[in-house]
Amino acid sequence: MRNLDIKNFPLANKKTEKFRKCNVKNITELQYKENNFKDVTNFDFDFSNLDGFNKIVFANEKIKEQNLIDNIALKENRIIINKECKNPLIVLNYYDDENTIFEKELTYIVETNISIFEIFISNNKKNLINQKREFSINNSIDVEYIYLQKLSFDDFLNIKFRPIIHENAKLKFFNFNFGASNAYNQFNVNLEYANSTFNMEALTNISKKQEIANIVNTIHNAKNSSSTVKANHILDENSHGIFEVKARVNNKANNSAVIQNSKTTLLSDDAIINANPRLEIFIDELTASHGATTGSLDENILYYLQSRGLSKKQASIMMLEAIEKTILDKISNEQIKNIIKEI
């Protein structure tokens, strides 16, 4: 059995303790067995009918299926996406064990415009999924990366993202969190190249005692670099959302743009949001804004929908679906949108 190294988790320190409320104690005190790469024969998620995708399926971190119809290579912990890929890539991470620690590093090396859809889903419980994802996006390449986790309620997730975005390149990052009792998404984004862009749209929809954090640290070091981090939270029952975003714009990053925004819909008096967008700016020539709003469903809109024959529950569902739709509509691939709706 193995105890965890707490340095890998987003613990509070003197600089963050006033606003970071991550409850990692219940994770770090547990013991986990090492992954023995148990074979998986039955999947709750049907990936067999995903036509028109390059597919890689990991089951308990072991390659279960690899169907690459385009110029893509999987070499150890690297996925190399070469030029002239015509179809999107789906990467499924499926876990079926208990009290196990799963640790994996994966690097995407991208040389062409592409959509990448990575899913984390599980069948069992009380696993620790400790992951790292890196990206190297070549000059003048646009990448759409959709990340979705719907792990079982008792699973814990800690994942770190580190993209390298080269000159005139763009990473459009979609971040969907529906599962796991505790999930910590940590981003370290260094914009070292001119005209590089990082855009993130996040949706957290949770209930019970779930705790989901998006912790983003962005550094602008190059001129005309751009970062946008927007998150929508739908929080019910005793759930807890954390939006901690810090952007530093250094003195060589003239004409950069920084946008940070958190919108939270509280469906319960016991739900909590800790939102802390921050800017550190060392230049005069830039565009910057940040903000956070929190509220419940608009009673006037609820009343209007009920006056048109809907029940209050139906009206509430429609309003929540509208929040999700504003993010889904920004994804370019229709089939990926439909998969997310089904999950």
CSV table of C-alpha atoms in Angstrom, one decimal, residues 1-340:
chain,number,residue,atom,x,y,z
A,1,MET,CA,0.0,0.0,0.0
A,2,ARG,CA,1.1,3.5,-0.7
A,3,ASN,CA,0.6,6.9,0.9
A,4,LEU,CA,0.5,10.0,-1.3
A,5,ASP,CA,3.0,12.8,-1.7
A,6,ILE,CA,1.0,15.8,-0.7
A,7,LYS,CA,3.3,18.2,-2.6
A,8,ASN,CA,1.4,17.1,-5.8
A,9,PHE,CA,-1.8,18.5,-4.5
A,10,PRO,CA,-3.1,22.1,-4.4
A,11,LEU,CA,-2.6,22.8,-0.7
A,12,ALA,CA,-3.0,26.3,0.7
A,13,ASN,CA,0.1,28.2,1.7
A,14,LYS,CA,0.7,31.7,3.0
A,15,LYS,CA,-0.1,33.3,-0.3
A,16,THR,CA,-3.2,31.3,-1.0
A,17,GLU,CA,-4.8,30.3,2.3
A,18,LYS,CA,-7.2,33.2,2.3
A,19,PHE,CA,-9.1,32.0,-0.7
A,20,ARG,CA,-8.0,28.4,-1.5
A,21,LYS,CA,-10.3,26.0,0.4
A,22,CYS,CA,-9.3,22.7,-1.2
A,23,ASN,CA,-10.1,19.9,1.2
A,24,VAL,CA,-7.4,17.4,0.3
A,25,LYS,CA,-7.0,15.9,3.8
A,26,ASN,CA,-9.5,13.1,3.1
A,27,ILE,CA,-7.4,12.1,0.1
A,28,THR,CA,-3.9,12.3,1.4
A,29,GLU,CA,-4.6,10.3,4.5
A,30,LEU,CA,-5.7,7.3,2.5
A,31,GLN,CA,-3.5,4.4,1.3
A,32,TYR,CA,-3.7,3.1,-2.3
A,33,LYS,CA,-2.4,-0.1,-3.9
A,34,GLU,CA,-0.2,0.1,-7.0
A,35,ASN,CA,-1.8,-0.3,-10.4
A,36,ASN,CA,-1.5,-3.9,-11.6
A,37,PHE,CA,-3.0,-3.1,-15.0
A,38,LYS,CA,-6.0,-5.4,-14.4
A,39,ASP,CA,-7.6,-6.4,-17.7
A,40,VAL,CA,-11.0,-4.9,-18.5
A,41,THR,CA,-13.5,-6.8,-20.6
A,42,ASN,CA,-16.8,-4.8,-20.0
A,43,PHE,CA,-17.1,-1.1,-20.5
A,44,ASP,CA,-20.0,1.1,-19.3
A,45,PHE,CA,-19.0,3.5,-22.1
A,46,ASP,CA,-19.7,2.4,-25.7
A,47,PHE,CA,-16.8,3.6,-27.8
A,48,SER,CA,-17.2,1.0,-30.6
A,49,ASN,CA,-19.6,3.1,-32.7
A,50,LEU,CA,-17.5,6.2,-32.8
A,51,ASP,CA,-17.1,6.5,-36.5
A,52,GLY,CA,-14.9,9.1,-38.1
A,53,PHE,CA,-12.5,9.4,-35.2
A,54,ASN,CA,-8.9,8.4,-34.6
A,55,LYS,CA,-9.3,6.3,-31.4
A,56,ILE,CA,-7.0,5.4,-28.5
A,57,VAL,CA,-8.5,3.6,-25.5
A,58,PHE,CA,-6.6,3.1,-22.2
A,59,ALA,CA,-8.1,0.7,-19.7
A,60,ASN,CA,-6.4,0.9,-16.3
A,61,GLU,CA,-3.7,2.8,-18.1
A,62,LYS,CA,-3.0,-0.1,-20.5
A,63,ILE,CA,-3.7,0.3,-24.2
A,64,LYS,CA,-6.9,-1.6,-25.0
A,65,GLU,CA,-7.6,-0.4,-28.5
A,66,GLN,CA,-5.7,1.8,-31.0
A,67,ASN,CA,-7.4,2.7,-34.3
A,68,LEU,CA,-5.6,5.5,-35.9
A,69,ILE,CA,-7.0,6.2,-39.4
A,70,ASP,CA,-4.8,9.3,-39.9
A,71,ASN,CA,-1.2,10.3,-39.6
A,72,ILE,CA,-1.0,9.9,-35.8
A,73,ALA,CA,1.6,7.9,-33.9
A,74,LEU,CA,1.5,6.7,-30.3
A,75,LYS,CA,5.1,6.3,-28.9
A,76,GLU,CA,5.4,5.5,-25.2
A,77,ASN,CA,3.9,8.5,-23.5
A,78,ARG,CA,3.7,10.7,-26.6
A,79,ILE,CA,0.9,11.2,-29.1
A,80,ILE,CA,2.4,12.7,-32.3
A,81,ILE,CA,-0.2,14.3,-34.6
A,82,ASN,CA,1.5,14.8,-37.9
A,83,LYS,CA,0.4,17.0,-40.8
A,84,GLU,CA,-2.8,16.4,-42.9
A,85,CYS,CA,-4.9,14.7,-40.3
A,86,LYS,CA,-8.5,15.0,-41.5
A,87,ASN,CA,-10.3,13.4,-38.5
A,88,PRO,CA,-10.5,14.3,-34.8
A,89,LEU,CA,-8.8,12.2,-32.1
A,90,ILE,CA,-10.7,10.7,-29.2
A,91,VAL,CA,-8.7,9.4,-26.2
A,92,LEU,CA,-10.6,7.4,-23.6
A,93,ASN,CA,-9.2,6.7,-20.2
A,94,TYR,CA,-11.3,4.0,-18.5
A,95,TYR,CA,-10.7,2.8,-14.9
A,96,ASP,CA,-12.1,-0.3,-13.4
A,97,ASP,CA,-10.5,-1.1,-10.0
A,98,GLU,CA,-10.8,0.0,-6.4
A,99,ASN,CA,-8.4,1.8,-4.0
A,100,THR,CA,-5.8,2.0,-6.7
A,101,ILE,CA,-3.6,4.8,-7.8
A,102,PHE,CA,-3.4,5.5,-11.5
A,103,GLU,CA,-0.5,7.8,-12.6
A,104,LYS,CA,0.1,8.7,-16.2
A,105,GLU,CA,1.9,11.4,-18.2
A,106,LEU,CA,0.9,12.0,-21.8
A,107,THR,CA,2.3,14.6,-24.2
A,108,TYR,CA,0.5,15.8,-27.4
A,109,ILE,CA,2.9,16.9,-30.1
A,110,VAL,CA,0.7,18.7,-32.6
A,111,GLU,CA,1.7,19.7,-36.2
A,112,THR,CA,-1.7,20.2,-37.7
A,113,ASN,CA,-5.1,21.8,-36.9
A,114,ILE,CA,-7.2,19.2,-35.0
A,115,SER,CA,-9.9,18.5,-32.4
A,116,ILE,CA,-8.8,16.3,-29.5
A,117,PHE,CA,-11.4,14.8,-27.2
A,118,GLU,CA,-10.1,13.2,-24.0
A,119,ILE,CA,-12.5,11.5,-21.6
A,120,PHE,CA,-11.9,10.2,-18.1
A,121,ILE,CA,-14.6,7.7,-16.9
A,122,SER,CA,-14.7,5.0,-14.3
A,123,ASN,CA,-16.8,2.0,-13.2
A,124,ASN,CA,-15.6,1.6,-9.7
A,125,LYS,CA,-14.6,3.8,-6.8
A,126,LYS,CA,-12.1,5.3,-4.4
A,127,ASN,CA,-9.3,5.4,-6.9
A,128,LEU,CA,-6.8,8.2,-7.1
A,129,ILE,CA,-6.3,9.3,-10.7
A,130,ASN,CA,-3.1,11.4,-10.7
A,131,GLN,CA,-2.3,12.7,-14.2
A,132,LYS,CA,-0.2,15.1,-16.2
A,133,ARG,CA,-0.9,16.3,-19.8
A,134,GLU,CA,1.5,18.4,-21.8
A,135,PHE,CA,1.1,20.0,-25.2
A,136,SER,CA,3.6,21.2,-27.8
A,137,ILE,CA,1.6,23.1,-30.5
A,138,ASN,CA,3.6,24.1,-33.5
A,139,ASN,CA,3.7,27.5,-35.2
A,140,SER,CA,0.4,28.7,-36.7
A,141,ILE,CA,-1.6,25.7,-35.5
A,142,ASP,CA,-5.1,25.8,-34.0
A,143,VAL,CA,-5.9,23.0,-31.6
A,144,GLU,CA,-9.3,22.4,-30.0
A,145,TYR,CA,-8.9,20.2,-26.9
A,146,ILE,CA,-12.0,19.0,-25.1
A,147,TYR,CA,-11.5,17.5,-21.6
A,148,LEU,CA,-14.3,15.7,-19.8
A,149,GLN,CA,-14.3,13.8,-16.6
A,150,LYS,CA,-17.2,11.8,-15.3
A,151,LEU,CA,-15.5,9.6,-12.8
A,152,SER,CA,-17.5,7.7,-10.1
A,153,PHE,CA,-18.5,9.8,-7.1
A,154,ASP,CA,-15.9,8.3,-4.8
A,155,ASP,CA,-13.0,8.7,-7.1
A,156,PHE,CA,-10.3,11.5,-6.7
A,157,LEU,CA,-8.7,13.3,-9.6
A,158,ASN,CA,-5.6,15.5,-9.7
A,159,ILE,CA,-4.5,16.5,-13.1
A,160,LYS,CA,-1.9,19.0,-14.3
A,161,PHE,CA,-1.9,20.6,-17.7
A,162,ARG,CA,1.1,22.4,-19.2
A,163,PRO,CA,0.8,23.7,-22.8
A,164,ILE,CA,3.6,25.1,-24.9
A,165,ILE,CA,2.0,27.2,-27.6
A,166,HIS,CA,4.3,28.5,-30.3
A,167,GLU,CA,4.1,31.6,-32.4
A,168,ASN,CA,0.7,32.4,-34.0
A,169,ALA,CA,-0.7,29.2,-32.5
A,170,LYS,CA,-3.9,28.8,-30.5
A,171,LEU,CA,-5.1,26.3,-27.9
A,172,LYS,CA,-8.9,26.3,-27.4
A,173,PHE,CA,-9.5,24.3,-24.2
A,174,PHE,CA,-12.9,23.1,-23.1
A,175,ASN,CA,-13.2,21.8,-19.6
A,176,PHE,CA,-16.2,19.7,-18.4
A,177,ASN,CA,-16.4,18.4,-14.9
A,178,PHE,CA,-19.3,16.2,-13.8
A,179,GLY,CA,-17.9,13.4,-11.7
A,180,ALA,CA,-15.4,12.6,-8.9
A,181,SER,CA,-15.9,13.6,-5.3
A,182,ASN,CA,-12.7,15.7,-5.5
A,183,ALA,CA,-11.2,16.9,-8.7
A,184,TYR,CA,-8.3,19.4,-9.0
A,185,ASN,CA,-7.5,20.7,-12.5
A,186,GLN,CA,-4.2,22.6,-12.4
A,187,PHE,CA,-2.9,24.7,-15.3
A,188,ASN,CA,0.5,26.2,-15.8
A,189,VAL,CA,0.4,28.3,-19.0
A,190,ASN,CA,3.6,30.1,-20.2
A,191,LEU,CA,2.9,32.3,-23.2
A,192,GLU,CA,6.6,32.6,-24.4
A,193,TYR,CA,5.9,33.1,-28.1
A,194,ALA,CA,4.4,36.1,-29.9
A,195,ASN,CA,0.7,36.0,-30.9
A,196,SER,CA,0.2,32.8,-28.9
A,197,THR,CA,-3.3,32.2,-27.5
A,198,PHE,CA,-4.8,30.2,-24.7
A,199,ASN,CA,-8.6,30.2,-24.4
A,200,MET,CA,-10.4,28.1,-21.8
A,201,GLU,CA,-14.2,27.5,-21.4
A,202,ALA,CA,-15.1,25.5,-18.3
A,203,LEU,CA,-18.4,24.0,-17.1
A,204,THR,CA,-18.6,22.4,-13.6
A,205,ASN,CA,-22.0,20.8,-12.8
A,206,ILE,CA,-22.0,19.0,-9.5
A,207,SER,CA,-24.0,18.2,-6.4
A,208,LYS,CA,-23.8,16.2,-3.1
A,209,LYS,CA,-20.4,16.9,-1.5
A,210,GLN,CA,-18.4,17.1,-4.6
A,211,GLU,CA,-15.5,19.6,-4.8
A,212,ILE,CA,-14.1,20.7,-8.1
A,213,ALA,CA,-11.3,23.2,-8.6
A,214,ASN,CA,-9.9,25.0,-11.6
A,215,ILE,CA,-6.5,26.5,-10.7
A,216,VAL,CA,-4.9,28.4,-13.5
A,217,ASN,CA,-1.6,30.2,-13.5
A,218,THR,CA,-0.8,32.1,-16.7
A,219,ILE,CA,2.4,34.1,-17.5
A,220,HIS,CA,2.6,36.4,-20.5
A,221,ASN,CA,6.1,36.9,-21.7
A,222,ALA,CA,5.6,37.6,-25.4
A,223,LYS,CA,3.9,40.5,-27.3
A,224,ASN,CA,0.4,40.1,-28.6
A,225,SER,CA,-0.2,37.0,-26.4
A,226,SER,CA,-3.7,36.3,-25.3
A,227,SER,CA,-5.4,34.3,-22.5
A,228,THR,CA,-9.0,33.9,-21.7
A,229,VAL,CA,-10.3,31.8,-18.8
A,230,LYS,CA,-14.1,31.6,-18.4
A,231,ALA,CA,-15.9,29.2,-16.1
A,232,ASN,CA,-19.6,28.4,-15.5
A,233,HIS,CA,-20.5,26.6,-12.2
A,234,ILE,CA,-23.8,24.9,-11.5
A,235,LEU,CA,-23.6,23.9,-7.8
A,236,ASP,CA,-26.3,22.0,-5.9
A,237,GLU,CA,-26.6,20.4,-2.4
A,238,ASN,CA,-23.3,20.6,-0.5
A,239,SER,CA,-21.1,21.0,-3.5
A,240,HIS,CA,-18.0,23.3,-3.6
A,241,GLY,CA,-16.5,25.0,-6.6
A,242,ILE,CA,-13.1,26.7,-6.7
A,243,PHE,CA,-12.0,29.2,-9.4
A,244,GLU,CA,-8.5,30.4,-8.7
A,245,VAL,CA,-7.0,32.2,-11.7
A,246,LYS,CA,-3.9,34.3,-11.8
A,247,ALA,CA,-2.4,36.0,-14.8
A,248,ARG,CA,1.0,37.8,-14.8
A,249,VAL,CA,1.7,40.1,-17.7
A,250,ASN,CA,5.4,40.9,-17.8
A,251,ASN,CA,7.1,44.0,-19.4
A,252,LYS,CA,7.9,42.4,-22.7
A,253,ALA,CA,4.3,41.3,-23.4
A,254,ASN,CA,3.0,44.5,-25.0
A,255,ASN,CA,-0.4,44.6,-26.6
A,256,SER,CA,-1.4,41.4,-24.8
A,257,ALA,CA,-5.0,40.5,-23.8
A,258,VAL,CA,-6.2,38.9,-20.5
A,259,ILE,CA,-9.8,38.0,-19.7
A,260,GLN,CA,-10.9,36.1,-16.6
A,261,ASN,CA,-14.6,35.5,-15.7
A,262,SER,CA,-16.5,33.2,-13.3
A,263,LYS,CA,-20.3,32.8,-13.3
A,264,THR,CA,-21.9,30.6,-10.7
A,265,THR,CA,-25.5,29.4,-10.3
A,266,LEU,CA,-26.3,28.2,-6.8
A,267,LEU,CA,-29.1,25.7,-6.6
A,268,SER,CA,-28.8,25.2,-2.8
A,269,ASP,CA,-28.2,27.4,0.2
A,270,ASP,CA,-25.4,24.9,1.2
A,271,ALA,CA,-23.4,25.1,-2.0
A,272,ILE,CA,-20.2,27.2,-2.0
A,273,ILE,CA,-18.1,29.0,-4.6
A,274,ASN,CA,-14.6,30.4,-3.9
A,275,ALA,CA,-13.8,32.6,-6.9
A,276,ASN,CA,-10.6,34.6,-7.1
A,277,PRO,CA,-9.6,36.0,-10.5
A,278,ARG,CA,-6.3,38.0,-10.2
A,279,LEU,CA,-4.1,40.1,-12.5
A,280,GLU,CA,-0.5,41.2,-12.1
A,281,ILE,CA,0.3,43.7,-14.8
A,282,PHE,CA,3.7,45.3,-15.5
A,283,ILE,CA,2.9,47.1,-18.8
A,284,ASP,CA,0.5,49.9,-19.9
A,285,GLU,CA,-0.4,48.6,-23.4
A,286,LEU,CA,-2.8,45.8,-23.0
A,287,THR,CA,-6.5,44.7,-22.7
A,288,ALA,CA,-7.5,43.2,-19.4
A,289,SER,CA,-10.7,42.4,-17.5
A,290,HIS,CA,-11.7,40.1,-14.6
A,291,GLY,CA,-14.8,39.4,-12.6
A,292,ALA,CA,-17.0,36.9,-10.8
A,293,THR,CA,-20.7,36.8,-10.4
A,294,THR,CA,-22.8,34.5,-8.2
A,295,GLY,CA,-26.6,34.0,-8.0
A,296,SER,CA,-29.5,31.7,-8.3
A,297,LEU,CA,-31.8,31.0,-11.3
A,298,ASP,CA,-33.6,34.2,-12.4
A,299,GLU,CA,-37.0,34.2,-10.8
A,300,ASN,CA,-38.5,36.4,-13.5
A,301,ILE,CA,-37.4,34.0,-16.3
A,302,LEU,CA,-38.7,31.0,-14.2
A,303,TYR,CA,-42.1,32.8,-13.8
A,304,TYR,CA,-42.2,33.6,-17.5
A,305,LEU,CA,-41.5,29.9,-18.5
A,306,GLN,CA,-44.1,28.7,-16.0
A,307,SER,CA,-46.7,31.1,-17.4
A,308,ARG,CA,-46.1,29.3,-20.8
A,309,GLY,CA,-47.2,26.0,-19.3
A,310,LEU,CA,-43.9,24.5,-17.9
A,311,SER,CA,-43.6,23.3,-14.4
A,312,LYS,CA,-41.0,24.9,-12.2
A,313,LYS,CA,-38.8,21.8,-12.5
A,314,GLN,CA,-39.1,21.8,-16.3
A,315,ALA,CA,-38.3,25.5,-16.4
A,316,SER,CA,-35.3,25.1,-14.2
A,317,ILE,CA,-33.9,22.3,-16.3
A,318,MET,CA,-34.4,24.4,-19.4
A,319,MET,CA,-32.5,27.3,-17.9
A,320,LEU,CA,-29.6,25.0,-16.8
A,321,GLU,CA,-29.4,23.4,-20.2
A,322,ALA,CA,-29.2,26.9,-21.7
A,323,ILE,CA,-26.0,27.5,-19.6
A,324,GLU,CA,-24.5,24.3,-20.9
A,325,LYS,CA,-25.5,25.1,-24.5
A,326,THR,CA,-23.6,28.4,-24.5
A,327,ILE,CA,-20.4,26.4,-24.0
A,328,LEU,CA,-21.3,23.4,-26.2
A,329,ASP,CA,-22.1,25.6,-29.1
A,330,LYS,CA,-18.5,26.8,-29.2
A,331,ILE,CA,-17.2,23.3,-30.0
A,332,SER,CA,-16.7,22.8,-33.7
A,333,ASN,CA,-17.4,19.0,-33.9
A,334,GLU,CA,-21.0,18.1,-33.8
A,335,GLN,CA,-20.4,14.4,-32.9
A,336,ILE,CA,-18.3,15.5,-29.9
A,337,LYS,CA,-21.1,17.8,-28.8
A,338,ASN,CA,-23.6,14.8,-28.9
A,339,ILE,CA,-21.3,12.5,-26.9
A,340,ILE,CA,-21.0,15.2,-24.2
